[in-house]
Amino acid sequence: MADVLGKNLLAEVEELGLDELLRELRSQTKSDDVVFNSPSLDRIVRVAQETLLQATKSITPCPVLEINSPAPGDGQNQLLLHLIACAVLPSSQGGSQVCIALFDLDGTFCASLLARQLHANLENVSDPFDDSERHSIVASALDHVHVLRPQSLASTIATLHQLPTYFLRTPHVSQNRRLALIALTPASSFYWQARATEEDVSFARTTNSSPPPEAAATYAQLTAALKTASLRLNSPVVLTTSNMHPIPIQETQQANSLIRSLRPSLPLPLSNLPILKIIVQRQKVRKFPASLSIQEVMREAADRLAAVEGTKFVVGLNEWGMDPRTLERLSNERLRWEFDVRSRPEQAGD
């Protein structure tokens, strides 16, 4: 009788990994409407998830976002810094009080620019701080930005494989915080390097080189590693990329037009991973007419500089390859908003 009772009790025991347990606890305590702690972006992510659910009857627990821009300096980096600041600041100062993993794949991440963004976010908090308190909050927040700088596609894949072990089992400064974001910037950094390695391997094999070369790392492996890390850590993913394709002439010639569609610049199958793709771009400023003299240009220079500094960045959907019905649904939501370098992007709202 005792053996039967013991077997019945044992059959009711459910084994869970630590990552599964943390994911279940997070799903019970986290609001479904909060993904990036940015109301405008969270709204567009929610609509994209609802649309995906209607189309496929399934929904990804950890959304993947792609941020693209037509040209450098179009606000892509500013938006990413804002998302990081919203994540790592304390909850009492409007943040999520979490940590993030930033893969700085081209070595251009600047901690001082992030510190400036953190200061800007704190200026929008109602509680006043003196300089000492503000610097202390910013310094503490920066500790929870884990910057990783792999030097190749293979090392990026290997780092992603080790990410759950590091955050779940290794002592670190953020061990009492959950991981809220995995960012790869720019996600296409090693494309040409990987392609050259792949061609070298292929050439060596056709010429019967000895010893045989190792197989090149692929973006399919990167995609699989990223999906696994995101699932185990229950963390959304942000992929930034720079536009590598020509922009249609009719769009570039229109003075005030905004680009609504950019071809994917991420390699396959990574480009199929995001459930939402957005474009960040700077509003256009009218150029000086060609007929102006040097004296006239000099007289208008100050006003023109003020106009350039006052231009805002616009965030909108990337409509490339989007199903017409999905595009209609998202367009009806008016999911576009503006921000400038002095404001929080979610406050500029639609």
Coordinates of C-alpha atoms in Angstrom, one line a residue:
M1 CA 0.0 0.0 0.0
A2 CA 2.8 2.4 0.9
D3 CA 4.6 1.6 -2.3
V4 CA 1.5 2.4 -4.4
L5 CA 1.0 5.7 -2.6
G6 CA 4.7 6.5 -3.1
K7 CA 4.5 5.8 -6.8
N8 CA 1.3 7.9 -7.1
L9 CA 3.0 10.8 -5.4
L10 CA 6.1 10.5 -7.4
A11 CA 4.1 10.5 -10.6
E12 CA 2.6 13.9 -9.6
V13 CA 6.1 15.5 -9.3
E14 CA 6.9 17.7 -12.2
E15 CA 10.6 18.4 -13.0
L16 CA 11.4 21.9 -14.2
G17 CA 14.7 23.5 -15.2
L18 CA 15.7 26.8 -13.5
D19 CA 15.0 28.7 -16.7
E20 CA 11.5 27.2 -17.0
L21 CA 10.7 28.0 -13.4
L22 CA 11.9 31.6 -13.8
R23 CA 9.9 31.9 -17.1
E24 CA 6.7 30.7 -15.3
L25 CA 7.2 33.1 -12.4
R26 CA 7.8 36.0 -14.7
S27 CA 4.7 35.2 -16.7
Q28 CA 2.7 35.4 -13.5
T29 CA 4.1 38.7 -12.3
K30 CA 4.7 40.6 -15.5
S31 CA 2.1 42.6 -17.3
D32 CA 1.6 41.4 -20.8
D33 CA 1.5 45.0 -22.0
V34 CA 5.0 45.8 -20.9
V35 CA 7.9 44.4 -23.0
F36 CA 10.4 47.3 -23.4
N37 CA 8.9 49.7 -20.8
S38 CA 8.3 52.2 -23.6
P39 CA 4.5 52.7 -24.1
S40 CA 4.6 53.6 -27.8
L41 CA 6.8 50.6 -28.7
D42 CA 5.0 48.2 -26.3
R43 CA 1.8 49.2 -28.0
I44 CA 3.1 48.3 -31.5
V45 CA 4.6 45.1 -30.2
R46 CA 1.3 44.1 -28.7
V47 CA -0.6 44.8 -31.9
A48 CA 2.0 42.8 -33.9
Q49 CA 1.6 39.8 -31.5
E50 CA -2.1 39.9 -31.7
T51 CA -1.9 40.0 -35.5
L52 CA 0.5 37.1 -35.5
L53 CA -1.8 35.1 -33.2
Q54 CA -4.7 35.6 -35.6
A55 CA -2.7 34.6 -38.6
T56 CA -0.8 31.6 -37.2
K57 CA -2.7 30.6 -34.0
S58 CA 0.5 30.8 -32.1
I59 CA 2.5 33.6 -30.4
T60 CA 6.1 33.9 -29.5
P61 CA 6.7 34.4 -25.7
C62 CA 9.7 36.6 -26.4
P63 CA 9.2 39.0 -29.2
V64 CA 12.1 39.8 -31.6
L65 CA 12.4 43.4 -32.8
E66 CA 14.4 44.7 -35.8
I67 CA 15.4 48.3 -36.0
N68 CA 16.5 49.6 -39.3
S69 CA 17.4 53.1 -40.6
P70 CA 17.9 54.5 -44.1
A71 CA 21.2 56.1 -43.3
P72 CA 23.7 56.6 -40.4
G73 CA 22.6 59.2 -37.8
D74 CA 18.9 58.6 -38.4
G75 CA 18.1 57.9 -34.7
Q76 CA 18.6 54.1 -34.5
N77 CA 21.3 54.3 -31.9
Q78 CA 19.3 56.9 -29.9
L79 CA 16.3 54.6 -29.7
L80 CA 18.4 51.6 -28.6
L81 CA 20.0 53.7 -25.9
H82 CA 16.6 54.8 -24.7
L83 CA 15.4 51.2 -24.5
I84 CA 18.5 50.3 -22.5
A85 CA 18.0 53.3 -20.1
C86 CA 14.4 52.3 -19.6
A87 CA 15.5 48.8 -18.6
V88 CA 18.4 49.4 -16.2
L89 CA 17.1 52.4 -14.2
P90 CA 15.5 51.7 -10.9
S91 CA 11.7 51.3 -10.8
S92 CA 11.4 54.3 -8.5
Q93 CA 12.9 56.4 -11.3
G94 CA 10.7 55.1 -14.1
G95 CA 12.9 52.1 -15.1
S96 CA 12.3 48.4 -15.0
Q97 CA 15.2 47.7 -12.7
V98 CA 16.5 44.8 -14.8
C99 CA 19.7 44.1 -16.7
I100 CA 20.5 43.7 -20.4
A101 CA 23.0 41.9 -22.6
L102 CA 24.4 44.1 -25.3
F103 CA 26.4 42.4 -28.1
D104 CA 28.5 45.3 -29.4
L105 CA 29.5 43.6 -32.7
D106 CA 31.3 46.5 -34.3
G107 CA 32.9 48.0 -31.2
T108 CA 31.1 51.3 -31.4
F109 CA 29.1 51.2 -28.2
C110 CA 29.8 54.4 -26.2
A111 CA 29.2 54.3 -22.4
S112 CA 29.3 58.1 -22.2
L113 CA 26.4 58.4 -24.6
L114 CA 24.4 55.9 -22.6
A115 CA 25.2 57.8 -19.4
R116 CA 23.9 61.0 -21.1
Q117 CA 20.7 59.1 -22.0
L118 CA 20.3 57.9 -18.4
H119 CA 20.6 61.5 -17.2
A120 CA 18.0 62.6 -19.8
N121 CA 15.6 60.0 -18.6
L122 CA 16.1 61.1 -15.0
E123 CA 15.3 64.7 -15.9
N124 CA 11.8 63.5 -16.7
V125 CA 11.3 62.0 -13.2
S126 CA 9.2 64.1 -10.9
D127 CA 11.5 63.5 -7.9
P128 CA 14.3 66.1 -7.9
F129 CA 17.9 64.9 -7.5
D130 CA 21.1 66.7 -6.7
D131 CA 24.1 66.1 -8.9
S132 CA 25.6 63.6 -6.5
E133 CA 22.4 61.5 -6.3
R134 CA 22.0 61.6 -10.1
H135 CA 25.6 60.5 -10.8
S136 CA 25.2 57.6 -8.2
I137 CA 22.0 56.4 -9.9
V138 CA 23.6 56.5 -13.4
A139 CA 26.7 54.7 -12.2
S140 CA 24.7 52.0 -10.6
A141 CA 22.5 51.6 -13.7
L142 CA 25.5 51.3 -16.0
D143 CA 26.7 48.3 -13.9
H144 CA 23.7 46.3 -15.2
V145 CA 24.6 46.8 -18.9
H146 CA 26.6 43.7 -19.8
V147 CA 28.5 44.5 -22.9
L148 CA 29.9 41.6 -24.9
R149 CA 32.3 42.1 -27.8
P150 CA 32.8 38.8 -29.8
Q151 CA 35.1 39.2 -32.7
S152 CA 33.6 36.7 -35.2
L153 CA 30.3 35.0 -36.0
A154 CA 31.6 31.8 -34.4
S155 CA 32.5 33.6 -31.2
T156 CA 29.1 35.3 -31.2
I157 CA 27.3 31.9 -31.4
A158 CA 29.5 30.5 -28.7
T159 CA 28.8 33.5 -26.4
L160 CA 25.0 33.1 -27.0
H161 CA 25.3 29.4 -26.0
Q162 CA 27.0 30.4 -22.7
L163 CA 24.6 33.3 -22.0
P164 CA 22.1 31.3 -19.9
T165 CA 24.9 29.7 -17.8
Y166 CA 26.4 33.1 -17.1
F167 CA 23.2 34.8 -16.1
L168 CA 21.6 31.9 -14.2
R169 CA 24.5 30.2 -12.6
T170 CA 27.5 32.6 -12.4
P171 CA 27.8 35.2 -9.6
H172 CA 27.6 38.7 -11.1
V173 CA 26.5 42.2 -10.2
S174 CA 23.0 41.7 -11.8
Q175 CA 22.2 38.3 -10.3
N176 CA 19.3 39.8 -8.3
R177 CA 17.8 41.2 -11.6
R178 CA 16.1 39.4 -14.5
L179 CA 17.5 39.8 -18.0
A180 CA 15.1 42.0 -19.9
L181 CA 16.8 42.4 -23.3
I182 CA 19.3 40.8 -25.6
A183 CA 20.5 43.3 -28.2
L184 CA 22.7 42.5 -31.2
T185 CA 24.0 45.7 -32.8
P186 CA 24.5 45.6 -35.7
A187 CA 23.3 42.1 -36.2
S188 CA 24.8 41.8 -39.7
S189 CA 28.3 42.8 -38.7
F190 CA 30.0 39.6 -39.6
Y191 CA 28.2 38.9 -42.8
W192 CA 31.1 39.5 -45.2
Q193 CA 33.6 37.9 -42.8
A194 CA 31.4 34.8 -42.6
R195 CA 30.9 34.7 -46.3
A196 CA 34.7 35.0 -47.0
T197 CA 35.4 32.2 -44.5
E198 CA 32.7 30.0 -46.1
E199 CA 34.2 30.5 -49.6
D200 CA 37.7 29.8 -48.2
V201 CA 36.5 26.5 -46.7
S202 CA 34.7 25.6 -49.9
F203 CA 37.8 26.4 -52.0
A204 CA 40.0 24.4 -49.7
R205 CA 37.8 21.3 -49.9
T206 CA 37.6 21.4 -53.7
T207 CA 41.4 21.5 -53.9
N208 CA 41.8 18.7 -51.3
S209 CA 43.7 20.7 -48.9
S210 CA 45.2 18.9 -45.9
P211 CA 44.2 19.0 -43.1
P212 CA 40.6 19.6 -44.0
P213 CA 39.3 23.0 -42.8
E214 CA 36.7 23.4 -40.2
A215 CA 33.2 24.2 -41.3
A216 CA 32.4 27.9 -41.3
A217 CA 29.9 29.3 -38.8
T218 CA 26.5 30.2 -40.4
Y219 CA 23.7 32.6 -39.7
A220 CA 21.4 29.6 -39.3
Q221 CA 23.5 28.6 -36.3
L222 CA 23.4 32.2 -35.0
T223 CA 19.6 32.2 -35.4
A224 CA 19.2 28.9 -33.5
A225 CA 21.5 30.0 -30.7
L226 CA 19.7 33.3 -30.4
K227 CA 16.3 31.7 -30.2
T228 CA 17.5 29.2 -27.6
A229 CA 19.1 31.9 -25.4
S230 CA 16.0 34.1 -25.7
L231 CA 13.7 31.2 -24.7
R232 CA 15.8 30.0 -21.8
L233 CA 16.2 33.5 -20.4
N234 CA 12.7 34.5 -21.3
S235 CA 14.1 37.7 -22.8
P236 CA 13.0 39.7 -25.9
V237 CA 15.6 40.4 -28.6
V238 CA 16.5 43.6 -30.4
L239 CA 18.4 43.4 -33.7
T240 CA 19.7 46.6 -35.3
T241 CA 20.9 46.7 -38.9
S242 CA 22.1 49.4 -41.3
N243 CA 20.4 49.6 -44.7
M244 CA 22.6 48.1 -47.4
H245 CA 20.2 48.5 -50.3
P246 CA 19.4 51.5 -52.6
I247 CA 16.4 53.6 -51.7
P248 CA 13.8 54.1 -54.5
I249 CA 14.5 57.4 -56.3
Q250 CA 10.9 58.5 -56.1
E251 CA 11.1 58.4 -52.3
T252 CA 14.4 60.3 -52.0
Q253 CA 13.3 63.0 -54.3
Q254 CA 10.2 64.0 -52.4
A255 CA 11.1 66.8 -50.0
N256 CA 9.1 65.8 -46.9
S257 CA 8.4 62.1 -47.6
L258 CA 9.3 59.4 -45.1
I259 CA 10.6 56.0 -46.2
R260 CA 8.0 53.3 -45.4
S261 CA 9.7 50.3 -46.8
L262 CA 13.3 49.0 -46.6
R263 CA 14.5 45.6 -47.9
P264 CA 15.9 43.3 -45.2
S265 CA 19.6 43.8 -44.6
L266 CA 19.9 40.9 -42.2
P267 CA 21.1 37.6 -43.7
L268 CA 18.7 34.6 -43.9
P269 CA 17.4 33.0 -41.8
L270 CA 18.0 35.7 -39.2
S271 CA 15.9 38.2 -41.2
N272 CA 12.8 35.9 -40.7
L273 CA 13.2 35.9 -36.9
P274 CA 11.7 39.4 -36.0
I275 CA 7.9 39.6 -35.5
L276 CA 8.1 43.3 -35.9
K277 CA 10.4 45.5 -38.1
I278 CA 10.5 49.2 -37.6
I279 CA 12.3 52.1 -39.4
V280 CA 13.8 55.0 -37.5
Q281 CA 14.6 58.1 -39.6
R282 CA 15.2 61.8 -39.2
Q283 CA 12.7 64.2 -40.6
K284 CA 14.0 66.0 -43.6
V285 CA 15.0 69.6 -43.6
R286 CA 14.7 71.7 -46.8
K287 CA 18.1 72.3 -48.4
F288 CA 19.3 75.7 -49.4
P289 CA 18.1 76.6 -52.9
A290 CA 20.9 76.4 -55.4
S291 CA 20.2 80.0 -56.5
L292 CA 21.2 81.5 -53.1
S293 CA 24.4 83.5 -52.9
I294 CA 27.1 83.0 -50.3
Q295 CA 26.0 86.1 -48.4
E296 CA 22.4 84.9 -48.3
V297 CA 23.5 81.5 -47.1
M298 CA 25.5 83.1 -44.3
R299 CA 22.6 85.2 -43.2
E300 CA 20.3 82.2 -43.0
A301 CA 22.9 79.8 -41.5
A302 CA 21.9 80.3 -37.9
D303 CA 18.2 79.8 -38.6
R304 CA 18.9 76.7 -40.7
L305 CA 21.1 75.3 -37.9
A306 CA 18.3 75.8 -35.4
A307 CA 15.9 74.0 -37.8
V308 CA 18.3 71.0 -38.1
E309 CA 18.8 70.8 -34.4
G310 CA 15.0 70.9 -33.9
T311 CA 14.2 68.1 -36.3
K312 CA 12.7 65.0 -34.8
F313 CA 13.2 61.3 -35.4
V314 CA 10.2 59.3 -36.6
V315 CA 9.6 55.7 -35.8
G316 CA 7.2 53.7 -38.0
L317 CA 6.6 50.2 -39.4
N318 CA 8.8 48.7 -42.1
E319 CA 6.2 47.7 -44.6
W320 CA 8.6 45.6 -46.8
G321 CA 7.1 42.1 -47.5
M322 CA 4.2 42.6 -45.1
D323 CA 0.9 40.8 -45.9
P324 CA -1.7 43.3 -47.2
R325 CA -4.2 42.3 -44.5
T326 CA -1.7 42.6 -41.8
L327 CA -0.5 45.9 -43.1
E328 CA -4.1 47.2 -43.2
R329 CA -4.6 46.1 -39.6
L330 CA -1.4 47.7 -38.3
S331 CA -2.0 50.9 -40.4
N332 CA -5.4 51.4 -38.8
E333 CA -3.7 51.5 -35.5
R334 CA -1.6 54.6 -36.5
L335 CA 1.5 53.1 -35.0
R336 CA 3.9 55.9 -35.7
W337 CA 5.5 58.3 -33.2
E338 CA 8.2 61.0 -33.0
F339 CA 11.0 61.9 -30.6
D340 CA 14.1 64.1 -30.5
V341 CA 17.4 63.8 -28.7
R342 CA 16.1 65.8 -25.8
S343 CA 13.0 63.8 -25.1
R344 CA 12.0 60.3 -24.1
P345 CA 10.7 58.5 -27.3
E346 CA 7.6 57.1 -25.6
Q347 CA 6.5 60.6 -24.6
A348 CA 6.3 61.9 -28.1
G349 CA 3.5 59.4 -28.8
D350 CA 1.2 59.1 -31.8

